[in-house]
Coordinates of C-alpha atoms in Angstrom, one line a residue:
Chain A
M1 CA -166.7 -1.9 -92.3
L2 CA -166.0 -3.6 -95.6
K3 CA -162.6 -4.5 -94.3
L4 CA -164.6 -6.2 -91.4
F5 CA -166.7 -7.7 -93.5
Q6 CA -163.8 -9.4 -95.6
A7 CA -162.1 -10.4 -92.3
Q8 CA -165.3 -12.2 -91.6
A9 CA -165.9 -13.9 -94.9
V10 CA -161.9 -15.0 -94.7
A11 CA -162.7 -16.7 -91.4
K12 CA -165.5 -18.4 -92.5
E13 CA -163.5 -20.2 -95.5
P14 CA -163.7 -23.7 -94.7
L15 CA -160.4 -26.2 -94.1
G16 CA -157.5 -25.3 -96.5
E17 CA -157.7 -22.6 -99.1
L18 CA -158.6 -23.3 -102.5
V19 CA -155.5 -22.6 -105.0
R20 CA -156.0 -20.9 -108.1
A21 CA -154.4 -22.1 -111.2
D22 CA -151.8 -19.4 -111.0
G23 CA -151.0 -20.8 -107.7
Q24 CA -152.0 -18.1 -105.5
P25 CA -154.4 -18.6 -102.5
Q26 CA -157.5 -17.2 -103.3
A27 CA -159.2 -16.7 -99.8
Q28 CA -156.4 -14.4 -98.7
K29 CA -157.1 -11.7 -101.3
R30 CA -160.4 -11.7 -102.0
R31 CA -163.9 -12.9 -100.0
T32 CA -164.7 -16.4 -100.7
S33 CA -166.7 -17.0 -104.0
S34 CA -170.1 -17.6 -102.3
E35 CA -169.9 -14.5 -100.2
R36 CA -169.0 -12.3 -103.1
D37 CA -171.7 -14.1 -105.2
K38 CA -174.2 -12.7 -102.7
I39 CA -173.0 -9.4 -102.7
V40 CA -173.1 -9.3 -106.6
R41 CA -176.7 -10.6 -106.4
R42 CA -177.7 -8.0 -104.1
I43 CA -176.3 -5.4 -106.6
F44 CA -177.9 -6.7 -109.4
V45 CA -181.5 -7.1 -107.7
A46 CA -180.9 -3.3 -107.1
A47 CA -180.1 -2.5 -110.5
G48 CA -183.3 -4.4 -111.4
L49 CA -185.3 -2.2 -108.9
F50 CA -183.7 0.9 -110.4
S51 CA -186.3 1.3 -113.1
L52 CA -189.2 1.4 -110.2
V53 CA -187.1 3.9 -108.5
I54 CA -186.9 6.1 -111.3
M55 CA -190.6 5.8 -111.9
G56 CA -191.1 6.7 -108.0
L57 CA -188.9 9.8 -108.9
I58 CA -190.6 11.0 -111.4
V59 CA -193.9 10.6 -109.6
L60 CA -192.1 12.3 -106.4
F61 CA -190.5 15.5 -108.3
L62 CA -193.8 16.2 -110.7
F63 CA -196.0 16.2 -107.7
K64 CA -193.4 18.1 -105.6
E65 CA -193.0 20.7 -108.3
G66 CA -196.6 20.6 -109.4
V67 CA -198.9 20.9 -106.4
G68 CA -197.7 24.3 -105.5
L69 CA -200.3 25.4 -107.8
F70 CA -203.4 24.0 -106.2
A71 CA -202.8 26.5 -103.2
T72 CA -204.4 29.0 -105.4
V73 CA -206.4 27.4 -108.0
S74 CA -208.9 24.4 -107.6
V75 CA -208.1 20.9 -109.1
S76 CA -211.5 21.2 -110.8
D77 CA -210.8 24.9 -112.3
F78 CA -207.9 23.5 -113.2
L79 CA -209.0 20.5 -115.2
F80 CA -212.3 22.0 -116.2
G81 CA -211.4 25.6 -116.7
Q82 CA -212.0 27.0 -120.1
F83 CA -209.3 29.4 -120.6
W84 CA -205.5 29.0 -120.5
Y85 CA -204.0 32.7 -119.8
P86 CA -200.8 31.9 -117.6
T87 CA -199.4 35.4 -118.2
Y88 CA -202.6 37.5 -117.7
D89 CA -203.2 39.3 -114.5
P90 CA -204.8 37.6 -112.8
A91 CA -203.8 34.5 -114.6
D92 CA -206.1 31.7 -115.7
F93 CA -204.9 28.3 -115.6
G94 CA -208.0 26.2 -117.2
I95 CA -206.4 23.6 -119.2
L96 CA -209.5 21.9 -120.6
P97 CA -208.6 23.5 -124.2
L98 CA -205.2 21.8 -124.1
I99 CA -206.7 18.3 -122.8
L100 CA -209.3 18.5 -125.4
G101 CA -206.2 19.3 -128.3
S102 CA -204.4 16.4 -126.9
V103 CA -207.4 14.4 -127.3
A104 CA -208.3 15.7 -130.8
V105 CA -205.0 15.0 -132.1
T106 CA -204.7 11.7 -130.4
V107 CA -208.2 10.5 -131.9
V108 CA -207.3 11.8 -135.4
S109 CA -203.9 10.4 -135.9
S110 CA -205.0 6.8 -134.6
A111 CA -207.9 6.9 -137.3
I112 CA -205.2 7.4 -139.8
A113 CA -202.7 5.4 -138.1
V114 CA -204.4 2.4 -136.9
P115 CA -205.6 1.1 -140.4
L116 CA -202.5 1.7 -142.3
G117 CA -200.5 0.5 -139.2
V118 CA -202.4 -2.9 -139.2
G119 CA -202.7 -2.9 -143.2
T120 CA -199.0 -2.9 -143.1
A121 CA -198.5 -5.5 -140.5
L122 CA -201.1 -7.9 -142.5
Y123 CA -199.2 -7.5 -145.7
L124 CA -195.8 -7.9 -144.1
G125 CA -197.2 -11.1 -142.2
E126 CA -199.5 -12.7 -144.7
V127 CA -199.0 -11.3 -148.1
A128 CA -195.4 -10.9 -148.6
G129 CA -193.0 -13.5 -149.3
H130 CA -190.3 -14.2 -147.1
R131 CA -187.4 -12.0 -149.0
T132 CA -189.8 -9.1 -149.0
R133 CA -190.6 -9.2 -145.4
E134 CA -186.7 -9.6 -144.7
I135 CA -186.2 -6.5 -146.0
L136 CA -189.2 -4.4 -145.5
K137 CA -189.7 -5.3 -141.5
P138 CA -186.5 -3.7 -140.8
V139 CA -187.3 -1.0 -143.0
V140 CA -190.2 -0.3 -141.0
E141 CA -188.3 -0.6 -137.6
L142 CA -185.9 2.0 -139.0
L143 CA -188.5 4.5 -139.8
A144 CA -189.7 4.2 -136.2
G145 CA -186.7 5.9 -135.0
L146 CA -187.2 9.0 -137.2
P147 CA -186.5 11.8 -134.8
S148 CA -189.7 13.7 -134.2
V149 CA -188.5 17.2 -135.0
V150 CA -187.9 16.1 -138.3
L151 CA -191.6 15.2 -138.8
G152 CA -192.3 18.6 -137.0
F153 CA -190.3 20.5 -139.4
V154 CA -191.6 18.8 -142.4
G155 CA -195.1 19.4 -141.0
M156 CA -194.5 23.1 -140.5
V157 CA -192.2 23.8 -143.5
V158 CA -193.4 21.6 -146.4
L159 CA -197.3 20.4 -145.9
A160 CA -198.6 23.4 -143.8
P161 CA -198.2 25.8 -146.9
L162 CA -199.8 23.2 -149.3
L163 CA -202.8 22.7 -146.9
Q164 CA -203.2 26.5 -146.8
E165 CA -203.1 26.7 -150.6
W166 CA -205.0 23.5 -151.3
W167 CA -208.0 24.0 -148.8
D168 CA -207.9 27.9 -148.7
I169 CA -207.6 27.6 -144.8
P170 CA -206.6 30.5 -142.6
T171 CA -203.7 28.3 -141.4
G172 CA -201.9 25.0 -142.6
L173 CA -200.9 24.7 -138.7
N174 CA -203.9 22.7 -137.2
I175 CA -205.2 19.5 -136.1
F176 CA -205.3 17.6 -139.4
N177 CA -201.6 18.5 -140.3
A178 CA -200.3 17.7 -136.7
S179 CA -202.3 14.2 -136.8
L180 CA -200.8 13.3 -140.3
M181 CA -197.6 13.8 -139.1
L182 CA -198.5 12.1 -135.7
A183 CA -199.5 9.2 -137.7
L184 CA -196.3 9.0 -139.4
M185 CA -194.8 8.5 -136.1
A186 CA -197.0 6.1 -134.8
I187 CA -197.5 3.6 -137.8
P188 CA -194.2 2.1 -137.5
T189 CA -194.7 1.4 -133.9
I190 CA -198.2 0.2 -134.7
A191 CA -197.1 -2.2 -137.8
S192 CA -193.8 -3.4 -135.9
I193 CA -196.0 -5.0 -132.9
S194 CA -198.9 -5.9 -134.5
E195 CA -196.6 -8.0 -137.2
D196 CA -195.1 -9.7 -134.2
A197 CA -198.3 -10.8 -132.8
L198 CA -199.4 -12.0 -136.2
H199 CA -195.8 -13.9 -136.4
A200 CA -196.7 -15.5 -133.0
V201 CA -199.8 -17.2 -134.1
P202 CA -199.1 -20.9 -133.8
Q203 CA -198.7 -22.3 -137.2
E204 CA -200.6 -25.6 -136.6
L205 CA -203.9 -23.4 -136.3
V206 CA -203.1 -21.9 -139.7
D207 CA -202.5 -25.4 -141.5
A208 CA -205.5 -26.8 -140.0
S209 CA -207.4 -23.9 -141.4
L210 CA -205.9 -24.0 -144.7
A211 CA -206.3 -27.9 -144.6
L212 CA -210.4 -27.5 -144.0
G213 CA -210.2 -25.7 -147.3
A214 CA -210.2 -22.1 -145.8
T215 CA -208.8 -19.6 -148.1
R216 CA -205.9 -17.8 -146.9
L217 CA -208.0 -14.4 -146.3
E218 CA -210.6 -16.7 -144.3
T219 CA -207.8 -18.1 -142.3
L220 CA -206.7 -14.6 -141.9
S221 CA -209.8 -12.8 -140.6
R222 CA -211.1 -16.2 -138.7
V223 CA -208.2 -17.7 -137.2
V224 CA -204.7 -15.3 -137.4
V225 CA -206.3 -12.2 -136.7
P226 CA -208.5 -13.3 -133.6
G227 CA -205.2 -15.4 -132.3
A228 CA -203.2 -12.2 -132.8
L229 CA -205.8 -9.8 -131.4
S230 CA -204.5 -8.8 -128.0
G231 CA -201.2 -8.0 -129.7
I232 CA -202.6 -6.0 -132.0
G233 CA -204.8 -4.2 -129.4
T234 CA -201.6 -3.4 -127.5
A235 CA -200.0 -2.2 -130.6
V236 CA -202.8 0.2 -131.1
I237 CA -202.9 1.5 -127.6
L238 CA -199.2 1.9 -127.4
G239 CA -199.5 3.8 -130.7
M240 CA -202.1 6.3 -129.4
S241 CA -200.2 6.7 -126.0
R242 CA -197.1 7.8 -128.4
A243 CA -199.1 10.2 -130.4
M244 CA -200.5 11.6 -127.2
G245 CA -197.2 12.3 -125.5
E246 CA -195.4 13.1 -128.4
T247 CA -193.9 16.8 -127.9
M248 CA -192.2 18.3 -130.9
V249 CA -194.7 17.7 -134.0
V250 CA -197.5 19.3 -131.7
L251 CA -195.4 21.9 -130.6
M252 CA -194.4 22.9 -134.3
V253 CA -197.4 22.0 -136.2
A254 CA -200.5 22.3 -134.2
G255 CA -200.8 26.0 -134.2
G256 CA -200.6 26.5 -130.5
A257 CA -204.0 28.1 -130.1
A258 CA -205.3 27.4 -126.6
Q259 CA -208.9 26.8 -127.9
I260 CA -211.5 24.1 -127.7
P261 CA -211.3 22.9 -131.4
G262 CA -214.4 22.8 -133.3
S263 CA -213.2 21.6 -136.7
I264 CA -210.0 19.4 -137.5
F265 CA -208.7 22.7 -139.6
D266 CA -208.6 24.6 -136.2
S267 CA -205.4 25.2 -134.4
V268 CA -204.6 23.7 -131.0
R269 CA -202.3 23.7 -128.1
P270 CA -202.0 20.1 -126.8
L271 CA -200.6 19.4 -123.2
P272 CA -197.0 18.7 -124.2
A273 CA -196.7 21.8 -126.6
T274 CA -197.9 24.0 -123.8
I275 CA -195.1 22.4 -121.6
A276 CA -192.5 22.7 -123.8
A277 CA -193.6 26.1 -125.3
E278 CA -193.9 27.7 -122.1
M279 CA -191.3 26.5 -119.8
G280 CA -188.4 28.1 -121.3
E281 CA -189.8 31.8 -120.4
T282 CA -191.3 30.7 -117.0
P283 CA -189.4 31.9 -114.2
F284 CA -188.6 28.9 -111.9
G285 CA -190.9 28.8 -108.9
S286 CA -193.6 30.9 -110.1
E287 CA -197.4 30.0 -110.4
H288 CA -197.0 29.6 -114.0
Y289 CA -194.0 27.3 -113.4
H290 CA -196.0 24.9 -111.2
A291 CA -199.1 24.9 -113.4
L292 CA -196.5 23.5 -116.1
F293 CA -195.7 20.8 -113.7
A294 CA -199.1 20.1 -113.1
I295 CA -199.7 19.6 -116.6
G296 CA -196.9 17.0 -116.5
I297 CA -198.8 15.0 -114.0
V298 CA -201.9 15.1 -116.2
L299 CA -199.9 14.0 -119.2
F300 CA -198.0 11.3 -117.0
L301 CA -201.1 10.0 -115.5
L302 CA -203.2 10.0 -119.1
T303 CA -200.3 8.0 -120.7
L304 CA -199.8 5.8 -117.8
G305 CA -203.3 5.1 -118.1
F306 CA -202.7 4.1 -121.8
N307 CA -199.7 1.8 -120.7
L308 CA -201.6 0.1 -117.9
V309 CA -204.5 -0.7 -120.2
A310 CA -202.0 -1.8 -123.0
A311 CA -200.0 -4.4 -120.2
W312 CA -203.8 -5.5 -119.1
V313 CA -205.1 -6.3 -122.6
S314 CA -201.9 -8.1 -123.4
N315 CA -202.1 -10.2 -120.3
R316 CA -206.1 -10.5 -120.3
F317 CA -207.0 -11.7 -124.0
H318 CA -204.1 -14.1 -124.6
Q319 CA -205.2 -17.1 -126.2
K320 CA -205.2 -20.0 -123.8
G321 CA -204.6 -23.9 -123.9
A322 CA -202.6 -25.6 -126.3
A323 CA -202.7 -22.6 -128.6
T324 CA -201.1 -20.3 -125.9
L325 CA -199.0 -17.6 -127.6
Chain B
M1 CA -225.0 -20.3 -148.4
S2 CA -222.3 -22.4 -150.2
G3 CA -223.5 -21.6 -153.6
S4 CA -222.9 -17.8 -153.2
N5 CA -219.5 -18.3 -151.6
S6 CA -218.1 -20.0 -154.8
M7 CA -214.3 -20.6 -154.8
F8 CA -214.1 -17.8 -157.6
L9 CA -215.9 -15.3 -155.4
R10 CA -213.8 -16.4 -152.2
R11 CA -210.4 -16.0 -154.4
C12 CA -211.8 -12.4 -155.6
R13 CA -212.4 -11.3 -152.3
Q14 CA -209.0 -12.6 -151.3
Q15 CA -207.2 -10.9 -153.9
A16 CA -209.2 -7.5 -153.3
A17 CA -208.3 -7.8 -149.4
F18 CA -204.6 -8.5 -150.2
W19 CA -204.6 -5.6 -152.7
V20 CA -205.7 -3.4 -149.7
F21 CA -203.0 -4.4 -147.5
R22 CA -200.5 -3.8 -150.3
L23 CA -202.1 -0.6 -150.5
A24 CA -201.3 0.5 -146.8
M25 CA -197.7 -0.7 -147.0
L26 CA -197.2 1.2 -150.2
A27 CA -198.9 4.2 -148.7
V28 CA -196.8 4.0 -145.5
L29 CA -193.7 3.5 -147.5
G30 CA -194.3 6.4 -150.1
A31 CA -195.0 8.7 -147.1
L32 CA -191.9 8.3 -145.0
G33 CA -189.8 7.8 -148.1
G34 CA -191.1 10.8 -149.6
V35 CA -190.1 12.7 -146.5
L36 CA -186.6 11.3 -146.4
L37 CA -186.1 12.0 -150.3
Y38 CA -187.3 15.4 -150.2
I39 CA -185.0 16.5 -147.1
L40 CA -182.0 14.6 -149.2
I41 CA -182.7 17.0 -152.2
Q42 CA -183.4 19.9 -150.3
G43 CA -180.7 19.2 -147.5
A44 CA -177.9 17.9 -150.2
G45 CA -176.9 21.5 -151.3
A46 CA -176.3 22.9 -147.8
I47 CA -173.7 20.0 -147.0
S48 CA -170.2 21.4 -147.4
W49 CA -166.7 20.7 -145.3
E50 CA -167.7 24.4 -144.1
F51 CA -171.2 23.5 -143.0
L52 CA -169.7 20.6 -140.7
T53 CA -166.9 22.2 -139.3
E54 CA -167.3 25.6 -138.6
P55 CA -169.5 27.5 -136.3
P56 CA -172.4 29.6 -137.3
R57 CA -171.7 33.3 -138.3
D58 CA -173.7 36.3 -139.0
S59 CA -176.4 35.8 -136.3
M60 CA -177.0 32.2 -137.7
T61 CA -177.6 32.8 -141.4
K62 CA -174.1 31.4 -142.4
G63 CA -171.4 29.4 -141.2
G64 CA -172.0 25.7 -139.8
I65 CA -173.2 23.9 -137.3
F66 CA -170.1 22.2 -136.0
P67 CA -170.9 23.0 -132.2
A68 CA -174.4 21.4 -132.4
I69 CA -172.9 18.1 -134.1
L70 CA -170.4 18.0 -131.2
G71 CA -172.8 18.8 -128.5
T72 CA -175.2 16.2 -129.6
I73 CA -172.4 13.5 -129.7
Y74 CA -171.4 14.6 -126.2
L75 CA -174.9 14.2 -125.0
T76 CA -175.3 10.9 -126.5
L77 CA -172.1 9.7 -125.4
G78 CA -173.1 11.0 -122.2
A79 CA -176.6 9.4 -122.0
V80 CA -175.1 5.9 -123.0
A81 CA -172.4 5.9 -120.4
V82 CA -175.2 6.6 -117.7
A83 CA -177.7 3.9 -119.5
L84 CA -175.4 1.2 -120.3
P85 CA -174.1 -0.1 -116.9
L86 CA -177.7 0.4 -115.0
G87 CA -178.9 -1.2 -118.2
V88 CA -177.0 -4.4 -118.6
A89 CA -177.2 -4.8 -114.8
A90 CA -181.0 -4.7 -114.8
A91 CA -181.0 -6.7 -117.6
I92 CA -178.7 -9.5 -116.0
Y93 CA -181.1 -9.4 -113.0
L94 CA -184.2 -9.9 -115.1
S95 CA -182.6 -12.7 -117.2
E96 CA -180.1 -14.4 -114.5
Y97 CA -181.4 -13.7 -111.4
A98 CA -185.2 -13.1 -111.1
A99 CA -187.6 -15.7 -110.2
E100 CA -190.7 -15.5 -111.5
G101 CA -193.6 -14.0 -109.4
K102 CA -194.8 -10.5 -107.9
V103 CA -191.4 -8.8 -107.6
L104 CA -190.8 -9.5 -111.3
R105 CA -194.1 -8.6 -112.7
L106 CA -193.9 -5.5 -110.9
V107 CA -190.4 -4.8 -112.3
R108 CA -191.5 -5.5 -115.8
L109 CA -194.4 -3.3 -115.3
G110 CA -192.1 -0.4 -114.2
I111 CA -189.7 -0.9 -117.2
A112 CA -192.5 -0.7 -119.4
N113 CA -194.3 2.3 -118.1
L114 CA -191.1 4.1 -118.0
A115 CA -190.9 3.2 -121.9
G116 CA -194.0 4.9 -122.2
V117 CA -193.5 8.5 -120.0
P118 CA -193.6 11.0 -122.5
S119 CA -190.1 12.4 -123.5
V120 CA -191.3 16.0 -122.2
V121 CA -192.1 14.6 -118.8
F122 CA -188.8 13.3 -119.1
G123 CA -187.6 17.0 -119.6
L124 CA -189.3 18.1 -116.6
F125 CA -188.1 15.2 -114.5
G126 CA -184.5 16.0 -115.7
L127 CA -185.5 20.1 -114.8
A128 CA -186.6 19.2 -111.0
L129 CA -184.2 16.8 -110.2
F130 CA -180.7 17.0 -112.0
V131 CA -181.1 20.9 -112.8
G132 CA -182.6 22.1 -109.7
Y133 CA -182.3 19.5 -106.8
F134 CA -178.9 18.7 -107.8
K135 CA -178.1 21.8 -108.7
L136 CA -176.3 20.9 -112.1
G137 CA -177.9 23.8 -113.6
I138 CA -178.8 23.7 -117.5
S139 CA -175.9 21.6 -118.5
L140 CA -174.2 18.8 -120.4
A141 CA -174.3 16.5 -117.5
A142 CA -178.1 17.1 -116.4
G143 CA -179.0 16.8 -119.9
S144 CA -176.9 13.2 -120.4
L145 CA -178.7 12.1 -117.3
T146 CA -182.0 13.0 -118.3
L147 CA -181.7 11.2 -121.7
G148 CA -179.5 8.3 -120.3
V149 CA -182.8 7.8 -117.9
L150 CA -184.9 8.2 -121.1
I151 CA -183.1 5.4 -122.8
L152 CA -182.7 2.9 -120.0
P153 CA -185.8 0.9 -121.1
T154 CA -184.1 0.6 -124.8
V155 CA -181.0 -0.8 -123.5
I156 CA -182.5 -3.2 -120.9
G157 CA -184.6 -4.5 -123.5
A158 CA -181.9 -5.0 -126.0
A159 CA -179.5 -6.7 -123.4
E160 CA -182.0 -8.8 -121.9
E161 CA -182.8 -10.3 -125.2
A162 CA -179.2 -10.6 -125.8
L163 CA -178.7 -12.3 -122.4
R164 CA -181.7 -14.7 -123.3
Q165 CA -180.4 -15.6 -126.1
V166 CA -177.3 -17.4 -124.8
P167 CA -178.2 -21.2 -124.4
S168 CA -178.8 -22.1 -120.7
T169 CA -176.4 -24.9 -121.6
F170 CA -173.5 -22.7 -121.6
R171 CA -174.5 -21.9 -118.2
E172 CA -175.1 -25.1 -116.8
A173 CA -171.4 -26.1 -118.0
S174 CA -170.0 -23.5 -116.4
L175 CA -171.8 -24.1 -113.4
G176 CA -171.2 -27.8 -113.6
L177 CA -167.6 -27.0 -113.6
G178 CA -167.8 -25.3 -110.0
A179 CA -168.1 -21.8 -111.3
T180 CA -170.4 -19.4 -109.2
R181 CA -173.1 -17.8 -110.6
W182 CA -171.5 -14.7 -111.0
Q183 CA -168.2 -16.1 -112.4
T184 CA -170.6 -17.9 -114.9
I185 CA -172.3 -14.4 -116.0
R186 CA -168.9 -12.9 -116.1
K187 CA -167.0 -15.2 -118.3
V188 CA -169.5 -17.1 -120.0
V189 CA -172.7 -15.5 -120.4
L190 CA -171.8 -11.7 -120.9
P191 CA -168.9 -12.4 -123.3
A192 CA -171.6 -14.3 -125.5
A193 CA -174.1 -11.6 -125.2
L194 CA -172.0 -8.8 -126.2
P195 CA -172.8 -8.1 -129.6
G196 CA -176.7 -7.9 -128.5
I197 CA -175.6 -5.4 -125.7
L198 CA -173.7 -3.7 -128.2
T199 CA -176.7 -3.4 -130.7
G200 CA -178.8 -2.2 -127.9
S201 CA -176.3 0.8 -126.8
I202 CA -176.3 1.7 -130.5
L203 CA -180.2 1.9 -130.7
G204 CA -180.0 4.0 -127.4
L205 CA -177.4 6.1 -129.1
G206 CA -179.7 6.7 -132.2
R207 CA -182.6 7.4 -130.0
A208 CA -181.0 9.7 -127.6
A209 CA -179.8 12.0 -130.7
G210 CA -183.2 12.8 -132.0
E211 CA -184.4 13.6 -129.1
T212 CA -185.3 17.6 -128.3
A213 CA -188.2 17.7 -125.7
P214 CA -185.9 16.2 -122.8
I215 CA -182.8 18.4 -123.6
M216 CA -185.2 22.0 -124.0
F217 CA -185.0 22.7 -120.3
T218 CA -182.1 20.8 -119.1
A219 CA -179.0 21.0 -121.5
A220 CA -179.8 22.9 -124.5
T221 CA -178.9 26.4 -125.6
F222 CA -179.7 27.8 -128.9
Y223 CA -176.1 29.8 -129.3
T224 CA -172.8 29.7 -127.2
L225 CA -169.7 31.3 -128.3
H226 CA -167.5 28.6 -127.1
L227 CA -167.3 24.8 -127.2
P228 CA -168.4 23.0 -124.0
K229 CA -165.4 22.9 -121.9
S230 CA -166.9 20.9 -119.1
P231 CA -170.0 18.8 -118.1
L232 CA -171.3 21.8 -116.3
D233 CA -171.5 23.8 -119.7
E234 CA -174.7 24.4 -121.7
V235 CA -174.1 22.8 -125.3
M236 CA -175.8 23.5 -128.3
A237 CA -177.4 20.3 -130.1
L238 CA -178.9 19.4 -133.4
P239 CA -182.5 18.7 -132.9
Y240 CA -182.8 22.1 -130.8
H241 CA -180.6 23.7 -133.5
I242 CA -183.5 22.8 -136.1
Y243 CA -186.4 23.6 -133.7
V244 CA -185.1 27.1 -132.9
L245 CA -183.9 28.1 -136.5
A246 CA -187.3 27.0 -138.0
T247 CA -189.5 28.5 -135.4
A248 CA -187.7 31.7 -133.6
G249 CA -184.7 32.5 -135.5
T250 CA -185.1 36.1 -136.6
H251 CA -184.4 35.3 -140.2
I252 CA -186.3 32.2 -140.7
E253 CA -186.6 32.5 -144.7
Q254 CA -183.0 33.1 -145.2
T255 CA -181.9 30.4 -142.9
R256 CA -184.2 27.8 -144.8
H257 CA -181.4 26.1 -146.6
L258 CA -179.4 25.5 -143.2
Q259 CA -182.3 24.0 -141.6
Y260 CA -182.6 21.5 -144.3
G261 CA -178.9 21.0 -144.0
T262 CA -179.0 20.4 -140.3
V263 CA -182.1 18.1 -140.7
L264 CA -180.3 16.0 -143.2
V265 CA -177.3 15.9 -140.5
L266 CA -179.3 14.7 -137.9
I267 CA -181.3 12.2 -140.1
S268 CA -178.2 10.4 -141.3
L269 CA -177.0 10.4 -137.8
V270 CA -179.8 8.9 -136.1
L271 CA -180.9 6.5 -138.9
G272 CA -177.1 5.5 -139.5
L273 CA -176.8 4.6 -136.0
S274 CA -180.0 2.4 -136.2
L275 CA -178.9 1.1 -139.4
V276 CA -175.8 -0.2 -138.1
A277 CA -177.6 -1.8 -134.8
I278 CA -180.1 -3.6 -137.5
I279 CA -177.3 -5.1 -139.8
I280 CA -175.5 -6.5 -136.4
R281 CA -178.6 -7.9 -135.0
S282 CA -179.7 -9.5 -138.6
R283 CA -175.9 -10.8 -138.8
M284 CA -176.1 -12.2 -135.3
R285 CA -179.4 -14.1 -136.0
K286 CA -177.8 -15.6 -139.3
H287 CA -174.6 -16.4 -138.0
K288 CA -175.0 -17.7 -134.7
K289 CA -172.6 -19.9 -133.4
W290 CA -174.8 -22.3 -131.4

C-alpha cells in the first residue's frame, strides 16, 4: 500500500527531476517533498489531537470500570449515602462523608493559600525590586515542584505530633494539618500564575495612574489588580483544583476516618485518599473495585468542573480594548 | 474628602500594605525553607555510600535504597521516552500547523484539562488501560506509560513556548529559499528550539520522579529481591518507598532515619532537576542569539 502510494507520488513528479546538491536525483528515492509534507502534516495534526484522545480514553475507562457499581447501588445512594463501609457485609457505598472531607480540606487550604499566594504575587510583582524578583520568582517556581509525598511525610511525622501536643487534641492527623500542607502545595502555583497576570498589565495604564498623582498602592488596587483579576481568579481556581485532586498529602495527613466533619480538628477521608488507600487491597473486578473507579469519576468531574470554570474566567474577564492583556 | 486623604496618610497606608505583602512572602519562604532545612538536617545523617548503593536489609530496618533509586530513574526515563516524542509533535502542531479556530481551541482546552486531572485518576486510568486492558501487569512499562501521559501537558507547554520563541523571520527565510514546511521545521525551527525543548523534558523528568499516586497501582512494589530486568517487572520507587516506610512498615520508629534519608534523596533529585531546567531557561532568555 505504501509502495503504491510512493509510486504514484513519483509518477506525479513534474518534468525532469530535482537534483540535490550531492547529485542524486531526489524523486527516485523519496516522495516529492510536497507529498511528504502532506503526510508529515497529518502526523502532527494527529499528535496535536492526541491529548483529546487521552482525555477521551480516561473518561472511557473510568466509566467502563466504574458503572458496574450502579447495577447494585443507585446513583443517589452512592452520592448522598452517609456511610462508607466497603468491606462490610452487606457493604455500604455512600461517599457523602468522602465528598465533604474533600470539600473541607479544599476550603480550609484555600483560606490559607489564597491570601498568602496572592500576597506573595503582589510582593514579587509590585514591591520587590527587579533583582529580588529575578531571584525569588524561580525559587517560588522551584517550590511548586516539591513532591507531594514529601509534604505528606512532613505533615505526618513532624507537624502532627506538635499539633497534638500544643492543642491537646486526640490526633494531629486532621483537616487542619492536611489543609496546611495542601496550602504549601498550592501557594507556589497561585503565586506564580497571579504574578504573571500582574506582570501582563500594560505599563501605560500604570504610568497613567501614577502620573495622575495616585500612589503605588492606589495604582495597584484600582488599576493593576482589576486589570489582572481574570488571571488571579484563574490562579485561585487552579490552586483549589490542585488541592482537591492532591492525593498523597490527604492520604498521609487527613487521618482517614470516613466521617462527616464537624470541626477542623476532625479526621476525614477525602476522595483521592480513599482511592489510593483501598485500591491496593481490593480484588480486581469486585464491587469495591468498581466503587473506587466510581469515586474516580466523581473526582475527575469535580476537577474538570474547576478547570473549565478557570478557562471560562480567563477568557470571559479578559480586559478588552486598547489594554487587552 | 481630600483633607482626610492627606499625602502622609496615603503614604502610611501604602507602607502598611506593602509590609503585609512582604510578610506573606516571608511566611511562604519561611515555611517551605523550614521544611527543606529540617529534612536536610534530619536526613543528612542517613546518607552514606552504603545507603545509596545497597539494597535494604533486615526487613527494611538497615541497608540502603539503591533499588528504589534505580526504579525511579527507570520510571522517569521511561516516562520521558513516552512523553517527549508525543509532546514535541503536539507542540509542533500547535505552533507550526494549527490555524486559529474551533479545533485549536478544543485542543488547547483538552491539554489544559489533561494538566488538571488529579494524579490518582491517572493511576486509575493506568490501572484500567495499561495494567488491565493491555495486560502489562503491574510493571515498569505500565508505570512509565502512566507517568508519560501525566507529564505530557508539561512537555507540550515547554516545547510550544520554545518553538514560539524562534523568530518567524527564520521560517520565512527558509521557506523563501524554497524549503518545504517540514524541511523548515526539521532543519531550522527544531534546532533553534532545542534548548527550550530540553528544559521541558527536564521539567517533565522532575515531575515524574516525585509522583506517587500514579505508580501505586501501576508499577510500584514495596520490596523485590532482584533489580528490574525487564520492562514487565515490578519496581521499587523512591516516593512509594517513603510512603510505605512511613505508614505501613512494621518498624516505623526504627526506620525513621532511613525515611528522612530517602526523603532527602528524592528532594535532591526532583529539585536538582528543576533547578537545572530553570538555570538553562534563564540563561537562554539572557543570551538569546536573536
